[in-house]
Coordinates of C-alpha atoms and ligand atoms in Angstrom, one line a residue:
X1 CA -6.0 5.0 -15.6
X2 CA -3.9 2.2 -17.7
X3 CA -4.9 -1.3 -18.8
X4 CA -2.2 -4.2 -19.1
X5 CA -4.5 -6.3 -20.6
X6 CA -6.0 -5.1 -23.6
X7 CA -8.7 -7.4 -25.6
X8 CA -11.0 -7.8 -22.3
X9 CA -14.3 -6.7 -21.5
X10 CA -13.7 -3.5 -19.3
X11 CA -13.5 -4.6 -15.4
X12 CA -16.4 -1.6 -13.6
X13 CA -14.0 -1.4 -11.3
X14 CA -11.5 0.0 -13.1
X15 CA -13.1 3.1 -13.2
X16 CA -13.2 6.3 -11.0
X17 CA -17.0 7.4 -10.9
X18 CA -16.2 11.0 -13.4
X19 CA -14.7 7.8 -15.2
X20 CA -18.0 5.7 -14.5
X21 CA -20.0 8.8 -15.3
X22 CA -18.4 9.7 -19.5
X23 CA -18.1 5.1 -20.0
X24 CA -22.3 5.2 -18.9
X25 CA -22.4 9.2 -21.5
X26 CA -21.2 6.1 -24.5
X27 CA -24.0 4.4 -23.8
X28 CA -27.1 7.1 -24.2
X29 CA -27.3 6.3 -20.4
X30 CA -28.2 9.5 -17.6
X31 CA -24.8 10.7 -14.7
X32 CA -27.8 9.4 -12.5
X33 CA -27.4 5.7 -13.6
X34 CA -23.4 5.6 -13.3
X35 CA -23.8 7.0 -9.6
X36 CA -26.4 4.4 -9.4
X37 CA -24.1 1.4 -10.7
X38 CA -20.5 2.4 -8.8
X39 CA -22.3 2.4 -5.9
X40 CA -23.5 -1.3 -6.7
X41 CA -19.9 -2.8 -7.2
X42 CA -18.5 -1.9 -3.9
X43 CA -21.2 -2.6 -1.9
X44 CA -20.6 -6.5 0.3
X45 CA -21.2 -9.6 -1.6
X46 CA -21.9 -7.9 -5.2
X47 CA -20.2 -9.6 -7.6
X48 CA -22.7 -10.0 -10.9
X49 CA -25.5 -7.7 -12.8
X50 CA -28.4 -9.5 -11.7
X51 CA -27.9 -8.9 -8.4
X52 CA -27.8 -4.6 -9.1
X53 CA -32.0 -4.5 -8.5
X54 CA -33.5 -1.6 -9.1
X55 CA -31.3 -1.5 -12.5
X56 CA -34.0 -3.0 -15.4
X57 CA -33.5 -6.7 -17.2
X58 CA -32.6 -4.6 -20.0
X59 CA -29.7 -2.7 -18.9
X60 CA -28.0 -5.1 -16.5
X61 CA -28.0 -7.9 -19.5
X62 CA -26.3 -5.3 -21.8
X63 CA -23.6 -4.1 -19.1
X64 CA -23.6 -8.1 -18.5
X65 CA -22.8 -8.3 -22.4
X66 CA -20.2 -5.4 -22.8
X67 CA -18.4 -5.0 -19.5
X68 CA -17.2 -7.3 -16.0
X69 CA -16.7 -6.8 -12.8
X70 CA -13.5 -8.7 -11.3
X71 CA -13.6 -9.7 -7.6
X72 CA -10.1 -11.5 -6.0
X73 CA -11.0 -14.7 -3.8
X74 CA -7.2 -15.4 -2.0
X75 CA -5.0 -18.1 -3.2
X76 CA -3.9 -18.4 -0.7
X77 CA -4.1 -17.0 2.8
X78 CA -1.9 -17.2 5.9
X79 CA -2.5 -16.6 9.2
X80 CA 0.5 -15.6 11.4
X81 CA 1.0 -16.5 15.7
X82 CA 0.4 -13.2 16.4
X83 CA -2.5 -11.8 14.0
X84 CA -0.9 -11.1 10.8
X85 CA -3.3 -12.1 8.3
X86 CA -1.2 -12.4 4.3
X87 CA -4.2 -12.7 1.9
X88 CA -2.2 -13.6 -1.7
X89 CA -3.7 -13.5 -4.9
X90 CA -3.4 -14.2 -8.1
X91 CA -4.2 -11.8 -11.3
X92 CA -5.9 -12.8 -14.3
X93 CA -2.3 -13.4 -15.7
X94 CA -1.3 -15.6 -13.3
X95 CA 0.8 -13.1 -12.0
X96 CA 0.7 -13.5 -7.2
X97 CA 0.2 -10.4 -5.1
X98 CA 0.7 -10.2 -1.8
X99 CA -2.1 -8.4 0.9
X100 CA -1.8 -8.6 4.3
X101 CA -4.1 -7.2 6.9
X102 CA -2.7 -6.5 10.7
X103 CA -5.5 -6.2 13.1
X104 CA -4.5 -4.0 16.3
X105 CA -6.6 -3.9 19.5
X106 CA -8.6 -0.7 18.6
X107 CA -8.1 -1.2 14.7
X108 CA -7.4 -3.5 11.2
X109 CA -5.0 -2.7 8.8
X110 CA -4.4 -2.7 6.1
X111 CA -1.0 -3.0 4.0
X112 CA -1.7 -2.6 -0.2
X113 CA 0.3 -3.3 -2.6
X114 CA 1.1 -1.1 -6.2
X115 CA 2.9 -3.6 -8.0
X116 CA 3.8 -7.0 -9.5
X117 CA 7.2 -6.8 -8.4
X118 CA 9.2 -3.1 -8.0
X119 CA 12.1 -1.6 -10.7
X120 CA 13.4 0.9 -7.5
X121 CA 16.2 -2.0 -7.0
X122 CA 16.3 -1.4 -3.4
X123 CA 19.1 -3.6 -2.2
X124 CA 17.5 -5.1 0.8
X125 CA 14.5 -5.4 0.1
X126 CA 13.3 -8.7 -0.8
X127 CA 10.1 -7.5 -3.9
X128 CA 13.4 -4.4 -4.9
X129 CA 15.6 -7.9 -5.5
X130 CA 12.5 -10.0 -7.8
X131 CA 12.4 -7.0 -10.8
X132 CA 9.7 -5.2 -12.0
X133 CA 6.9 -6.8 -13.4
X134 CA 4.3 -4.4 -13.8
X135 CA 1.9 -2.2 -13.1
X136 CA -2.0 -3.1 -10.6
X137 CA -4.5 -1.7 -12.7
X138 CA -6.8 1.0 -9.9
X139 CA -9.2 -2.9 -9.8
X140 CA -6.2 -4.9 -8.7
X141 CA -5.5 -2.1 -5.3
X142 CA -9.5 -1.3 -4.9
X143 CA -9.7 -5.6 -4.8
X144 CA -7.7 -6.2 -2.6
X145 CA -9.4 -3.9 -0.2
X146 CA -11.9 -5.4 -0.7
X147 CA -11.6 -9.4 -0.4
X148 CA -10.3 -7.3 2.8
X149 CA -13.6 -6.3 4.2
X150 CA -15.3 -9.0 3.4
X151 CA -12.4 -11.1 5.0
X152 CA -13.1 -8.8 8.2
X153 CA -17.1 -8.9 8.1
X154 CA -17.4 -12.5 7.2
X155 CA -14.8 -12.7 10.7
X156 CA -17.5 -10.8 12.9
X157 CA -13.3 -8.2 12.9
X158 CA -14.8 -4.9 13.0
X159 CA -14.7 -2.2 9.9
X160 CA -10.6 -2.1 8.3
X161 CA -9.7 1.1 9.4
X162 CA -6.8 2.6 7.7
X163 CA -5.5 1.9 4.2
X164 CA -0.7 1.9 4.1
X165 CA 0.5 1.9 1.0
X166 CA 3.4 -0.1 1.4
X167 CA 3.3 -3.7 0.0
X168 CA 4.3 -4.7 -3.1
X169 CA 5.5 -2.0 -6.1
X170 CA 6.6 1.4 -5.7
X171 CA 3.0 3.2 -5.8
X172 CA 4.7 6.4 -7.1
X173 CA 5.3 4.6 -10.1
X174 CA 2.1 3.9 -11.1
X175 CA 1.0 7.7 -10.6
X176 CA -2.0 7.1 -12.3
X177 CA -3.4 4.0 -11.6
X178 CA -2.9 4.9 -8.0
X179 CA -4.4 8.1 -8.4
X180 CA -8.4 6.1 -9.8
X181 CA -7.8 4.0 -6.8
X182 CA -7.1 6.5 -4.8
X183 CA -10.2 8.4 -5.9
X184 CA -12.5 5.1 -5.4
X185 CA -11.3 4.0 -2.2
X186 CA -11.8 7.7 -0.9
X187 CA -15.8 7.6 -3.0
X188 CA -19.0 7.7 -0.2
X189 CA -20.4 5.6 -2.8
X190 CA -17.1 3.5 -3.0
X191 CA -15.3 2.7 -0.2
X192 CA -15.6 5.7 1.6
X193 CA -12.4 5.9 2.9
X194 CA -11.0 9.5 4.8
X195 CA -7.8 10.2 3.0
X196 CA -6.2 10.6 6.9
X197 CA -7.5 6.9 6.5
X198 CA -4.6 6.8 4.0
X199 CA -0.8 6.5 3.7
X200 CA 1.2 6.6 0.7
X201 CA 4.1 4.9 1.5
X202 CA 7.4 6.2 -1.4
X203 CA 11.2 5.6 -1.9
X204 CA 11.0 9.5 -2.7
X205 CA 9.6 10.2 -6.0
X206 CA 10.3 13.3 -5.8
X207 CA 7.6 14.7 -9.2
X208 CA 5.2 12.6 -8.1
X209 CA 4.7 12.9 -4.8
X210 CA 4.0 17.3 -5.6
X211 CA 1.1 15.6 -7.9
X212 CA 0.4 12.9 -5.0
X213 CA -0.1 16.5 -3.0
X214 CA -2.2 18.3 -5.4
X215 CA -4.4 15.7 -5.6
X216 CA -5.8 14.3 -2.2
X217 CA -4.6 14.5 1.3
X218 CA -4.0 10.7 2.2
X219 CA -0.7 10.8 4.4
X220 CA 2.8 10.3 3.0
X221 CA 5.7 8.3 4.2
X222 CA 8.7 8.7 3.1
X223 CA 11.1 4.9 2.5
X224 CA 14.7 7.8 3.9
X225 CA 16.7 5.5 5.7
X226 CA 19.9 6.8 5.5
X227 CA 21.3 10.5 6.9
X228 CA 23.9 11.2 3.7
X229 CA 23.7 10.9 0.2
X230 CA 26.6 8.1 1.2
X231 CA 24.7 5.9 3.0
X232 CA 21.5 7.0 0.7
X233 CA 22.9 6.3 -2.6
X234 CA 24.1 2.4 -1.7
X235 CA 21.4 2.0 0.0
X236 CA 18.9 2.6 -2.6
X237 CA 19.6 3.5 -6.6
X238 CA 16.7 6.3 -6.6
X239 CA 18.9 8.1 -4.7
X240 CA 20.6 9.4 -7.1
X241 CA 18.3 10.5 -9.1
X242 CA 16.5 12.8 -6.4
X243 CA 19.0 13.8 -3.7
X244 CA 18.0 14.1 -0.6
X245 CA 18.7 17.8 -0.1
X246 CA 16.3 17.7 -2.6
X247 CA 13.9 14.6 -0.9
X248 CA 13.5 17.2 2.3
X249 CA 13.4 20.0 0.4
X250 CA 9.7 18.0 -1.3
X251 CA 8.6 17.0 2.2
X252 CA 8.8 20.3 3.7
X253 CA 6.7 22.6 1.3
X254 CA 4.8 18.8 0.7
X255 CA 1.0 20.2 1.5
X256 CA 0.0 18.2 4.7
X257 CA -3.3 19.5 6.3
X258 CA -3.0 20.8 9.2
X259 CA -2.1 18.7 12.5
X260 CA -0.9 16.2 10.4
X261 CA 2.7 15.2 9.9
X262 CA 4.5 13.3 7.0
X263 CA 6.0 10.1 8.5
X264 CA 10.0 8.8 8.3
X265 CA 10.1 5.2 8.3
X266 CA 13.7 4.6 8.2
X267 CA 15.3 1.1 8.6
X268 CA 18.1 0.4 10.9
X269 CA 20.3 -2.4 8.9
X270 CA 23.6 -3.9 11.5
X271 CA 26.3 -1.4 11.3
X272 CA 25.1 0.7 7.8
X273 CA 23.1 3.4 9.0
X274 CA 22.9 2.5 12.9
X275 CA 25.3 4.5 14.6
X276 CA 24.6 6.7 17.5
X277 CA 26.2 10.4 13.8
X278 CA 23.8 8.5 11.9
X279 CA 21.4 9.3 14.6
X280 CA 22.2 12.7 14.7
X281 CA 23.0 14.0 11.6
X282 CA 19.1 13.6 11.0
X283 CA 17.8 14.7 13.3
X284 CA 19.8 18.1 12.2
X285 CA 18.4 17.1 8.7
X286 CA 15.5 16.8 9.3
X287 CA 14.5 20.1 10.5
X288 CA 11.4 22.6 10.2
X289 CA 9.9 19.0 8.3
X290 CA 6.1 18.2 10.2
X291 CA 7.6 14.3 10.2
X292 CA 7.2 11.9 12.9
X293 CA 9.7 8.6 12.3
X294 CA 8.9 5.2 12.2
X295 CA 12.1 3.2 13.7
X296 CA 12.5 -0.4 11.5
X297 CA 14.6 -2.7 13.1
X298 CA 15.7 -4.6 9.9
X299 CA 13.7 -8.3 9.0
X300 CA 15.7 -10.2 7.7
X301 CA 15.4 -13.0 4.6
X302 CA 17.8 -15.7 4.1
X303 CA 18.2 -14.5 0.4
X304 CA 19.7 -10.3 1.3
X305 CA 22.8 -10.1 3.0
X306 CA 21.5 -7.9 5.6
X307 CA 21.0 -8.4 9.4
X308 CA 19.7 -7.0 11.5
X309 CA 20.6 -4.3 14.3
X310 CA 21.3 -5.0 18.4
X311 CA 18.7 -3.9 20.5
X312 CA 20.5 -1.3 21.8
X313 CA 22.0 0.1 19.2
X314 CA 18.2 1.4 18.2
X315 CA 17.0 2.2 21.9
X316 CA 20.5 4.3 21.1
X317 CA 19.3 5.4 17.7
X318 CA 15.6 6.3 19.6
X319 CA 17.4 8.4 22.5
X320 CA 19.6 10.6 20.2
X321 CA 16.5 10.9 18.2
X322 CA 14.1 12.1 21.6
X323 CA 17.3 14.3 22.4
X324 CA 16.5 16.8 20.4
X325 CA 12.7 16.5 20.6
X326 CA 11.4 14.5 17.8
X327 CA 8.3 11.9 17.9
X328 CA 9.9 8.6 17.1
X329 CA 8.2 4.9 17.2
X330 CA 10.2 1.8 16.7
X331 CA 7.8 -0.8 14.9
X332 CA 8.3 -4.3 15.1
X333 CA 6.7 -5.6 12.7
X334 CA 4.0 -8.5 12.2
X335 CA 3.6 -11.6 10.4
X336 CA 6.8 -12.2 9.6
X337 CA 6.9 -15.5 11.1
X338 CA 4.8 -16.4 7.8
X339 CA 7.0 -13.9 5.2
X340 CA 4.6 -10.9 5.1
X341 CA 7.0 -8.2 7.8
X342 CA 7.9 -5.4 5.7
X343 CA 10.2 -6.0 2.7
X344 CA 9.3 -9.6 2.7
X345 CA 6.9 -9.6 0.1
X346 CA 7.2 -11.4 -3.0
X347 CA 4.7 -13.7 -4.2
X348 CA 6.8 -16.5 -4.2
X349 CA 5.7 -20.0 -2.7
X350 CA 8.2 -20.5 0.3
X351 CA 8.6 -23.6 2.4
X352 CA 5.9 -22.4 4.9
X353 CA 7.0 -22.0 8.5
X354 CA 5.9 -25.5 11.2
X355 CA 3.6 -23.5 12.9
X356 CA 2.1 -22.2 9.7
X357 CA -1.8 -23.0 9.1
X358 CA -2.4 -21.6 5.6
X359 CA -6.7 -22.0 4.3
X360 CA -7.1 -22.2 0.9
X361 CA -9.7 -20.4 -0.7
X362 CA -12.2 -22.5 -0.2
X363 CA -12.0 -23.5 3.6
X364 CA -9.9 -26.0 3.4
X365 CA -6.5 -26.2 5.6
X366 CA -3.5 -27.2 4.4
X367 CA -0.9 -27.7 7.2
Ligands
SAH401 N1 8.0 1.2 -2.1 C1 7.8 2.1 -1.4 C2 6.5 1.3 -1.2 C3 7.0 -0.3 0.0 S1 6.4 1.0 1.9 C4 8.5 2.9 0.1 O1 9.5 2.1 -0.5 O2 8.6 3.4 0.7 C5 7.8 -0.9 2.2 C6 8.3 -1.0 3.6 O3 9.4 -1.4 3.7 C7 9.7 0.0 2.9 O4 9.9 1.8 3.7 C8 11.1 0.2 2.8 O5 12.5 0.7 3.2 C9 10.4 -1.3 4.1 N2 11.6 -2.6 3.9 C10 12.5 -3.3 3.0 N3 12.0 -4.1 2.8 C11 12.6 -3.8 4.4 C12 13.0 -4.9 5.1 N4 13.7 -6.7 5.4 N5 13.2 -5.3 6.4 C13 12.0 -4.2 7.5 N6 11.3 -3.5 6.3 C14 11.8 -2.9 5.0
SF4_402 FE1 10.7 -1.1 -3.8 FE2 9.9 0.6 -2.0 FE3 11.2 -2.4 -2.1 FE4 12.4 -0.1 -2.9 S1 11.6 -0.8 -0.6 S2 12.3 -1.4 -3.7 S3 11.1 1.4 -3.7 S4 10.0 -1.8 -2.3

């Protein structure tokens, strides 16, 4: 775990259970105390040590003196026509991050951010255009999930079922904090998510993919977006360091649990990577990789010169991959009206669309 703010009291939500055990041992406490405190931290509605009623008053005061518990309250909350909800959170250093809740018929999925901005520089991505500001701490990733659970519970919307690290940032460029956050999210005493319910998406940082695979059995998504190096080099600078052959080989040897597949994400950009030839090449190059393919028609943003492909090109692309035996889904992103769709997260204030309501944290509706 590495923290970006050093002069404040340690935030207990930055610690995995193992790290908390070491931390409380230094305060002269037994390991069972760490388990007790850790499970309090992730119960709904817990915001202060005074609520931890099975700890002595003396210990609660000592913890409050030496440590803190962070809690996220959305600074704004926007609801799309299609039900997608975008939360913005203002961090301690005033940086803004965004988190997107996608309710579906049978499940709720949360799209979690891992960095403020991104250093990877993919030309079509708004987060990339922001540049890199900083890594999120484990607690800043976990608190996005806690806040969404509070919201879902308050609205009686059921449970939070899936987590996808597909928000702002490149999660594998913030690997050690990501691994701590995953440990907290998957700990039975933490948020108790199964590894099957968590997906980490990467632009293709090969050494970090290997480390992630060794650390936990979460699902892996690869932002591929091209089947040949010439196009991928242009779209994603990371390809110059980790070219397609190497990336696809890393996918082939990625330790997948039984019945699991890697998700290949392919954003279709008009007249750039949407040709039938590119589809045929993709089919060839993905051979022997246990995968399913998500085709994502590009979400246009005024700031970037890329366009959505024609619907018939998207369908043709899918047909070619189907013909080669792949599972292929066309994923039309949701929440575009509130800039919550894939690649539209930039944590900046935009002028609201006319049909959009903005609900402030205090429940007041701004229109
Ligand atoms: N950095 C990681 C995690 C972000 S996931 C990664 O790149 O995988 C966000 C996904 O949305 C990525 O697949 C990204 O390529 C895609 N994306 C970015 N801009 C987009 C846009 N305008 N329309 C559709 N998808 C976009
Ligand atoms: Fe970063 Fe992913 Fe956007 Fe590329 S696509 S700039 S890696 S967030």
